Structure formats: structure tokens, C-alpha cells
Coordinates of N, CA and C in Angstrom, one line a residue:
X214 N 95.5 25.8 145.8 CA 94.3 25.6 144.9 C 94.5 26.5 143.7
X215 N 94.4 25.7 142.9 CA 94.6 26.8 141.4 C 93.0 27.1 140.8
X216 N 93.0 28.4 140.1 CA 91.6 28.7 139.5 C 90.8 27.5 138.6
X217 N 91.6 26.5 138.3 CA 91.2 25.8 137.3 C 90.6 24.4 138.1
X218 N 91.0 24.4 139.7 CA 90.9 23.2 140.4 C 89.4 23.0 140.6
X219 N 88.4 22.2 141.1 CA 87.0 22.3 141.3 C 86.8 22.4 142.9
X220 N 85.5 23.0 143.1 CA 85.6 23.7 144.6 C 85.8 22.7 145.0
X221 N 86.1 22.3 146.6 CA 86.1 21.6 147.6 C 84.3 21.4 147.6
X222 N 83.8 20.4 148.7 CA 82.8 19.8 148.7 C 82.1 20.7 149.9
X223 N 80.9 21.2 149.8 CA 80.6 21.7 150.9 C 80.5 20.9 152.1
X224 N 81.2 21.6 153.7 CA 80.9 20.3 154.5 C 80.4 21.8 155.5
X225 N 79.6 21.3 156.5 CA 79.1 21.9 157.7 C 79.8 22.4 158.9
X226 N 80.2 23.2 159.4 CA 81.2 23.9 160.1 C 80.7 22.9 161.4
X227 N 79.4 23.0 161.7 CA 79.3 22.8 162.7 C 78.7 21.7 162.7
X228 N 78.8 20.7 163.3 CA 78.2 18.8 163.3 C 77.9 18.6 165.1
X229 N 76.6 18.7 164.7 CA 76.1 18.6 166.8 C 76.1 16.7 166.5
X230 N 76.3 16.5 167.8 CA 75.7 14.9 168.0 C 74.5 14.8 168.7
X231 N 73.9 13.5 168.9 CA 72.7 13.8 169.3 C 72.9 14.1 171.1
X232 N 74.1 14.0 171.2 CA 74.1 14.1 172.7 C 74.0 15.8 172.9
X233 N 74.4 16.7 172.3 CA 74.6 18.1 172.0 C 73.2 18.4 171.9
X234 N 72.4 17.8 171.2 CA 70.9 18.2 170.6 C 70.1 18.4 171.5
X235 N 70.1 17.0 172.3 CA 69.7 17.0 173.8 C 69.5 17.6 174.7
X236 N 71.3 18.0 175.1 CA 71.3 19.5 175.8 C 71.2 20.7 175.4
X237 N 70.7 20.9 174.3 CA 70.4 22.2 174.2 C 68.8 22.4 174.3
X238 N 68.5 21.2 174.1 CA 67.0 20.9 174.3 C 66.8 21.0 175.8
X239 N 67.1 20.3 176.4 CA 67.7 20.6 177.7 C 67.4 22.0 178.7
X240 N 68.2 22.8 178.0 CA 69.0 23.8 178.4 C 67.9 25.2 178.2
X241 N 67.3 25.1 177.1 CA 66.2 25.7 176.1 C 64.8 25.4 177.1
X242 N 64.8 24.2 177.1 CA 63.4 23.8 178.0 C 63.3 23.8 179.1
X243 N 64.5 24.2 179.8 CA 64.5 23.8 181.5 C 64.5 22.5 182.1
X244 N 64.8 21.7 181.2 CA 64.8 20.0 181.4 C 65.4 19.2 183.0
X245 N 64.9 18.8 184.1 CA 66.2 18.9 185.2 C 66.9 17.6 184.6
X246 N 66.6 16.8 184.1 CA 67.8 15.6 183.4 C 67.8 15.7 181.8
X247 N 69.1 14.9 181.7 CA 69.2 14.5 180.0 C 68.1 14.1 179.6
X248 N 67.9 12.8 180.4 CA 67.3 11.5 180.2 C 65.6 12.0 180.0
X249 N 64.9 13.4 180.8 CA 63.8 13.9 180.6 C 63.7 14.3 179.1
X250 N 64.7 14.9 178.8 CA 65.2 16.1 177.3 C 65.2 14.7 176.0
X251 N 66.1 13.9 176.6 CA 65.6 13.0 175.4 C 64.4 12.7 175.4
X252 N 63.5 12.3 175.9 CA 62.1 11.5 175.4 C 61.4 12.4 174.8
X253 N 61.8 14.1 175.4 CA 61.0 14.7 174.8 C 61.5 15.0 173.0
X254 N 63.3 15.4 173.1 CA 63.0 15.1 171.8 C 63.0 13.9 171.0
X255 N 62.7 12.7 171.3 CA 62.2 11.6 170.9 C 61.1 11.4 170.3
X256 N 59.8 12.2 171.4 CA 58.3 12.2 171.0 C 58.3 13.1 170.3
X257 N 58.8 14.6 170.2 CA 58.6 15.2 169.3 C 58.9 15.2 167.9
X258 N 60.2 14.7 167.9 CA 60.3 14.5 166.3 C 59.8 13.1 165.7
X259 N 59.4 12.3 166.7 CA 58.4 11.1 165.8 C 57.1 11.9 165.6
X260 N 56.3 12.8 166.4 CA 55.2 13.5 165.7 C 55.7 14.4 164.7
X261 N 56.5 15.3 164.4 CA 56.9 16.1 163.6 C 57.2 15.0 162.0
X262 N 57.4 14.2 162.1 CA 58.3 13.0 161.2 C 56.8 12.4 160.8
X263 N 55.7 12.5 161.2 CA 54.5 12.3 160.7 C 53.7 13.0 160.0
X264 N 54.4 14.7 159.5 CA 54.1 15.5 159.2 C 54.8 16.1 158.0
X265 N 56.0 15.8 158.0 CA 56.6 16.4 157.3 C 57.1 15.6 155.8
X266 N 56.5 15.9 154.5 CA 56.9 15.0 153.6 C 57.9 15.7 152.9
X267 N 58.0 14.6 151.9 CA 58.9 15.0 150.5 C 60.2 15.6 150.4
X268 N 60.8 16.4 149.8 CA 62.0 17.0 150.0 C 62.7 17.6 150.9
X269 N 61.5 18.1 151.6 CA 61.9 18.5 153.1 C 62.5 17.3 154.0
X270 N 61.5 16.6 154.3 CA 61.7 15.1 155.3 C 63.0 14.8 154.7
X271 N 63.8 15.1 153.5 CA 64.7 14.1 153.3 C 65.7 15.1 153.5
X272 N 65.7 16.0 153.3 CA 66.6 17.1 153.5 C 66.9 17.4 155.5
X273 N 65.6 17.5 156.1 CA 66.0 17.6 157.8 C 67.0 16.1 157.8
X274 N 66.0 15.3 157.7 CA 67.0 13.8 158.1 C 68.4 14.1 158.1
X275 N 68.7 14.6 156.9 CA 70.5 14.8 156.2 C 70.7 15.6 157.4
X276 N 70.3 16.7 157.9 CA 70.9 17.7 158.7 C 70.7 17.0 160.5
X277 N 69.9 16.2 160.7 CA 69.6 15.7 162.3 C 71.0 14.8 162.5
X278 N 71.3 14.8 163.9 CA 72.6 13.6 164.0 C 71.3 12.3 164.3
X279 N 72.3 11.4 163.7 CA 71.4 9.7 163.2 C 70.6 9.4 164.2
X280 N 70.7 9.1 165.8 CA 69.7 9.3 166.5 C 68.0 9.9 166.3
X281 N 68.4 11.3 166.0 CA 67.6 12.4 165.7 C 66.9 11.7 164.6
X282 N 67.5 11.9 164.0 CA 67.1 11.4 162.0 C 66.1 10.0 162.6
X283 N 66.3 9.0 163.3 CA 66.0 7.5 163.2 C 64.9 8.4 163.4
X284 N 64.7 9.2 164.6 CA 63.3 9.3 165.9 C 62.8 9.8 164.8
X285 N 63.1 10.8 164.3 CA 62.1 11.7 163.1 C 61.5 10.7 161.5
X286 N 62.1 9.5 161.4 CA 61.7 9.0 160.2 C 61.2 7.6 160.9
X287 N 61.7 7.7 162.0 CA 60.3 6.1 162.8 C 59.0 5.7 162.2
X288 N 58.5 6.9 162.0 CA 57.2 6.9 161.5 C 56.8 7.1 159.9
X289 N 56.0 6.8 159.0 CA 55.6 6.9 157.8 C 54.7 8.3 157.7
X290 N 54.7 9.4 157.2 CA 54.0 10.4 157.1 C 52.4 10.2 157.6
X291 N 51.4 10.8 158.2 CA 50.6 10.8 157.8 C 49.6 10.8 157.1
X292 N 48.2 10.4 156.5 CA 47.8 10.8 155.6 C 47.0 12.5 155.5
X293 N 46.5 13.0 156.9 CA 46.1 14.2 156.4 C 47.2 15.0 157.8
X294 N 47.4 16.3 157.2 CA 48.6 16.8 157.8 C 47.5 18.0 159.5
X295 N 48.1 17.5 160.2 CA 47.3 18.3 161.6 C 48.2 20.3 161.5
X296 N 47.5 20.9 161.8 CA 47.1 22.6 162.3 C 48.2 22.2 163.1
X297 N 49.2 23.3 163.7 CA 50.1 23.1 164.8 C 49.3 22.7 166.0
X298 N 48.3 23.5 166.4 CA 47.3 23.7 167.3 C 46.6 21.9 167.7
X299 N 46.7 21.6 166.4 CA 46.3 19.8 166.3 C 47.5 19.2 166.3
X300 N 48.6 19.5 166.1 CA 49.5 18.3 166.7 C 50.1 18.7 168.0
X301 N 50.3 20.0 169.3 CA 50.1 20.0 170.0 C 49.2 18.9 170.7
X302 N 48.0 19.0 170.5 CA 46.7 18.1 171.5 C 47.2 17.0 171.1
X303 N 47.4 16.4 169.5 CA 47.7 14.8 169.1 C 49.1 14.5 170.1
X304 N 50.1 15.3 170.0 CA 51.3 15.1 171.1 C 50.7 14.8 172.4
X305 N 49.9 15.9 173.2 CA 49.6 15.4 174.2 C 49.0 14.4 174.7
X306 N 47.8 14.1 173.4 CA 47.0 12.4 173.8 C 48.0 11.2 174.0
X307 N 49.5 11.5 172.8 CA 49.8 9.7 172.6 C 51.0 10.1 173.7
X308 N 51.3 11.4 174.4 CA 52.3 11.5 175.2 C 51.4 10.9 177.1
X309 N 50.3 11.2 176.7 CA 49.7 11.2 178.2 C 49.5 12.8 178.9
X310 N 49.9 13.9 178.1 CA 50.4 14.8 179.0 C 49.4 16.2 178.6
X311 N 49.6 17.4 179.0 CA 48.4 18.4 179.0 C 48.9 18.9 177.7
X312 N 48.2 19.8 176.9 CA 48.5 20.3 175.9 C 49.4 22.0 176.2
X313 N 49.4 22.2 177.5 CA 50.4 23.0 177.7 C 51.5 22.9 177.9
X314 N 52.3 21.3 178.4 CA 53.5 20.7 178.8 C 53.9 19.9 177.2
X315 N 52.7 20.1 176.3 CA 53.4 19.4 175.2 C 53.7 20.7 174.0
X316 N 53.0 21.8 174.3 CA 53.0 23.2 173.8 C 54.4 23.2 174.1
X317 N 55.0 23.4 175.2 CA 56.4 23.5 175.5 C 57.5 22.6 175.0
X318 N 57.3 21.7 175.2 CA 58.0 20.6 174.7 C 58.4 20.5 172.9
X319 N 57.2 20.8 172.2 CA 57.1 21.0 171.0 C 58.1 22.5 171.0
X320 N 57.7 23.2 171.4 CA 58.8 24.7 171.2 C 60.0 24.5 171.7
X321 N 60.4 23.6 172.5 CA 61.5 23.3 173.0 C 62.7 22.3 172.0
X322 N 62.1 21.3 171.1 CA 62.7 21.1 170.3 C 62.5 21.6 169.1
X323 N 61.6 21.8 168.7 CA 61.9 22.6 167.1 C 62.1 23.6 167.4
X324 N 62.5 24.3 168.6 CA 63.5 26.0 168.1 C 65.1 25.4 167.8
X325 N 65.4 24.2 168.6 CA 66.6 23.4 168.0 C 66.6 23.4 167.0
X326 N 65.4 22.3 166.5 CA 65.7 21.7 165.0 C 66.1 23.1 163.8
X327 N 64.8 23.9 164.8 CA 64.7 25.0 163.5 C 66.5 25.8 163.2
X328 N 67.3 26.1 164.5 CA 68.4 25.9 164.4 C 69.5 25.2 163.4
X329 N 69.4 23.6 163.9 CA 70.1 22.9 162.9 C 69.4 23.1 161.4
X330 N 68.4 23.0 161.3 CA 68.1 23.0 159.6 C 68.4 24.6 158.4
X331 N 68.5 25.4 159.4 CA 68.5 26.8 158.7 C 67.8 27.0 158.0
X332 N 67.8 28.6 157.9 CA 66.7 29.6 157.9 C 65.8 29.0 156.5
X333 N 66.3 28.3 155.5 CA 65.6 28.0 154.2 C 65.2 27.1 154.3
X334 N 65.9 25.9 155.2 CA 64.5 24.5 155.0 C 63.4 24.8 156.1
X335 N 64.1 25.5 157.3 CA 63.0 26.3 158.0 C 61.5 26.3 157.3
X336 N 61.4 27.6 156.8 CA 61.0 28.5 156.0 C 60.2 27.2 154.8
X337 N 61.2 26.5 154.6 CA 59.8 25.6 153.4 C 59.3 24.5 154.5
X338 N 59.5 24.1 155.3 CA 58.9 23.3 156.1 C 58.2 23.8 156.6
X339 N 57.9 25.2 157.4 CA 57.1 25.8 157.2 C 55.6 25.8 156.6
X340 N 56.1 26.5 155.5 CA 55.2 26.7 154.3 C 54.7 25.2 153.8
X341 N 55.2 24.0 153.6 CA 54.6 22.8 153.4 C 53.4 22.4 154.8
X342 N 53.6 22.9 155.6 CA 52.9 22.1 156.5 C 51.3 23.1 157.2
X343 N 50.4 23.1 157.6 CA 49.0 23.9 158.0 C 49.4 25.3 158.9
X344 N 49.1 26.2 158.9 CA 49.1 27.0 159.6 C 49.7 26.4 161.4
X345 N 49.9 27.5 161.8 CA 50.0 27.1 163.3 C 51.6 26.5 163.2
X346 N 52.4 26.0 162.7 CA 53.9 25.7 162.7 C 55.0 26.7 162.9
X347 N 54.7 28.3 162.4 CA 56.1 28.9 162.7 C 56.2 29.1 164.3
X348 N 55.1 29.5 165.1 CA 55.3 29.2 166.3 C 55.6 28.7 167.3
X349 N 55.7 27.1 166.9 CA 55.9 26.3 167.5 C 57.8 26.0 167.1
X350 N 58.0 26.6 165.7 CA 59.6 26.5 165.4 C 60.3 28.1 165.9
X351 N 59.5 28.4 166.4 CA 59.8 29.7 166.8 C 60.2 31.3 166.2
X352 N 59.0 31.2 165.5 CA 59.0 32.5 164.8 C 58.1 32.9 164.4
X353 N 57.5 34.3 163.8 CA 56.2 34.7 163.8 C 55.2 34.0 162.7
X354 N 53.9 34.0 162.9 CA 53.2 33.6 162.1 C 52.8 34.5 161.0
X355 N 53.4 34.1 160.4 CA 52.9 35.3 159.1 C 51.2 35.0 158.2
X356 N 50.6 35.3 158.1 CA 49.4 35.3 157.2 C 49.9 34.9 155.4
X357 N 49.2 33.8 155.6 CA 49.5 33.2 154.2 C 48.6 33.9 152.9
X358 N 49.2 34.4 151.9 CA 48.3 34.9 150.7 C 48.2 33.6 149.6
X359 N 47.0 34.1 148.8 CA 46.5 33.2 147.8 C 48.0 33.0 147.3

């Protein structure tokens, strides 16, 4: 490569499949099957994918393997964005399940996701979305200033 050449294209060291995603979801949540680990992260990133607009949503998509990406863009944004605290309970109503088994579930894949997307889309996904989200991606809640 000579000084004058133009950089190579950035590519990603690391490329999980969705079957990798799974089990770490899996593995993370205590899942006893795959097959439990996918629905969960199935249901969770179609709620999450209800939440998340604009540059962000299009930026996770690029980073999810295509499975991942379909489950998270299944859905059209919502029109008003739920508290973590409210998409917990909304998880649990359309899941059927308690808001403590969907508390888990929710932390169980977006400490993945939060993973695959790194620390900067993290961080604006985050900050786009109501209070109540870094904990559920797994990190502290910081106090938002004016």
C-alpha cells in the first residue's frame, strides 16, 4: 500500500450471525433452549424497533445480523415513545408474561445488542429515547440536564 493509495474500506472484525446472537442471549439470560432465547430476542427487538427512530434505527439495522434487523424493523415506530419502565409492562402485556420475566428478558437482549452496536450508537440511542433505557441496555442511569 503506498501513501498515495486510498484507505481500505472499513469492515467489522467481528460479524456474529443471528445464530451467535441467540446464544449469547442464551447464555446471558440463562435460557434452557435456543428456541426459548430466540422468541425472546424476537419479542424484544420488535418492541425496541417501535421505539427507536431515525438515524439510530437505521444505523442498529446495519449492525444486527438480517434475522435480528427483520425482527427489529417488523414494526413502524411508534407514535409516542414509552419510559423504559413502560415498555417493560407494554412487553409484558403483548408477551402474556410478568413484568419481572419481561424486565429480564429486555436486559437480556439489549446488553447484546448494546454489545453489537457500540459504545456511540449505544449512547445516542440512549439519549433519543425516555428515561428508564440505560438500564435496561445495561448501564447506569445518568440524570439528564437541561
Amino acid at each position: 500500500m503506498s501513501l498515495l493509495s486510498p484507505p481500505a474500506p472499513s469492515v467489522s472484525k467481528t460479524h456474529t450471525t443471528f445464530e451467535q446472537l441467540v446464544e449469547k442471549v442464551r447464555y446471558d439470560g440463562a435460557y434452557p433452549t435456543h428456541a426459548q432465547a430466540e422468541i425472546v430476542v424476537r419479542r424484544v427487538l420488535e418492541a425496541l424497533g417501535r421505539q427507536v427512530t431515525g438515524t439510530e434505527r437505521t444505523e442498529l439495522t446495519a449492525r444486527l445480523p438480517h434475522d435480528a434487523a427483520h425482527a427489529f424493523t417488523s414494526h413502524a415506530p411508534a407514535g409516542e415513545a414509552l419510559t423504559g419502565w413502560s415498555f417493560v409492562k407494554d412487553l409484558a402485556e403483548r408477551t402474556g408474561g410478568t413484568p419481572a420475566t419481561a424486565r429480564w428478558d429486555t436486559g437480556s437482549v439489549l446488553g447484546v445488542v448494546a454489545r453489537l452496536a457500540g459504545d456511540d450508537l449505544t449512547t445516542r440511542i440512549i439519549r433519543q429515547l425516555p428515561d428508564g433505557y440505560a438500564l435496561l441496555f445495561g448501564r447506569a442511569q445518568l440524570v439528564r440536564t437541561a
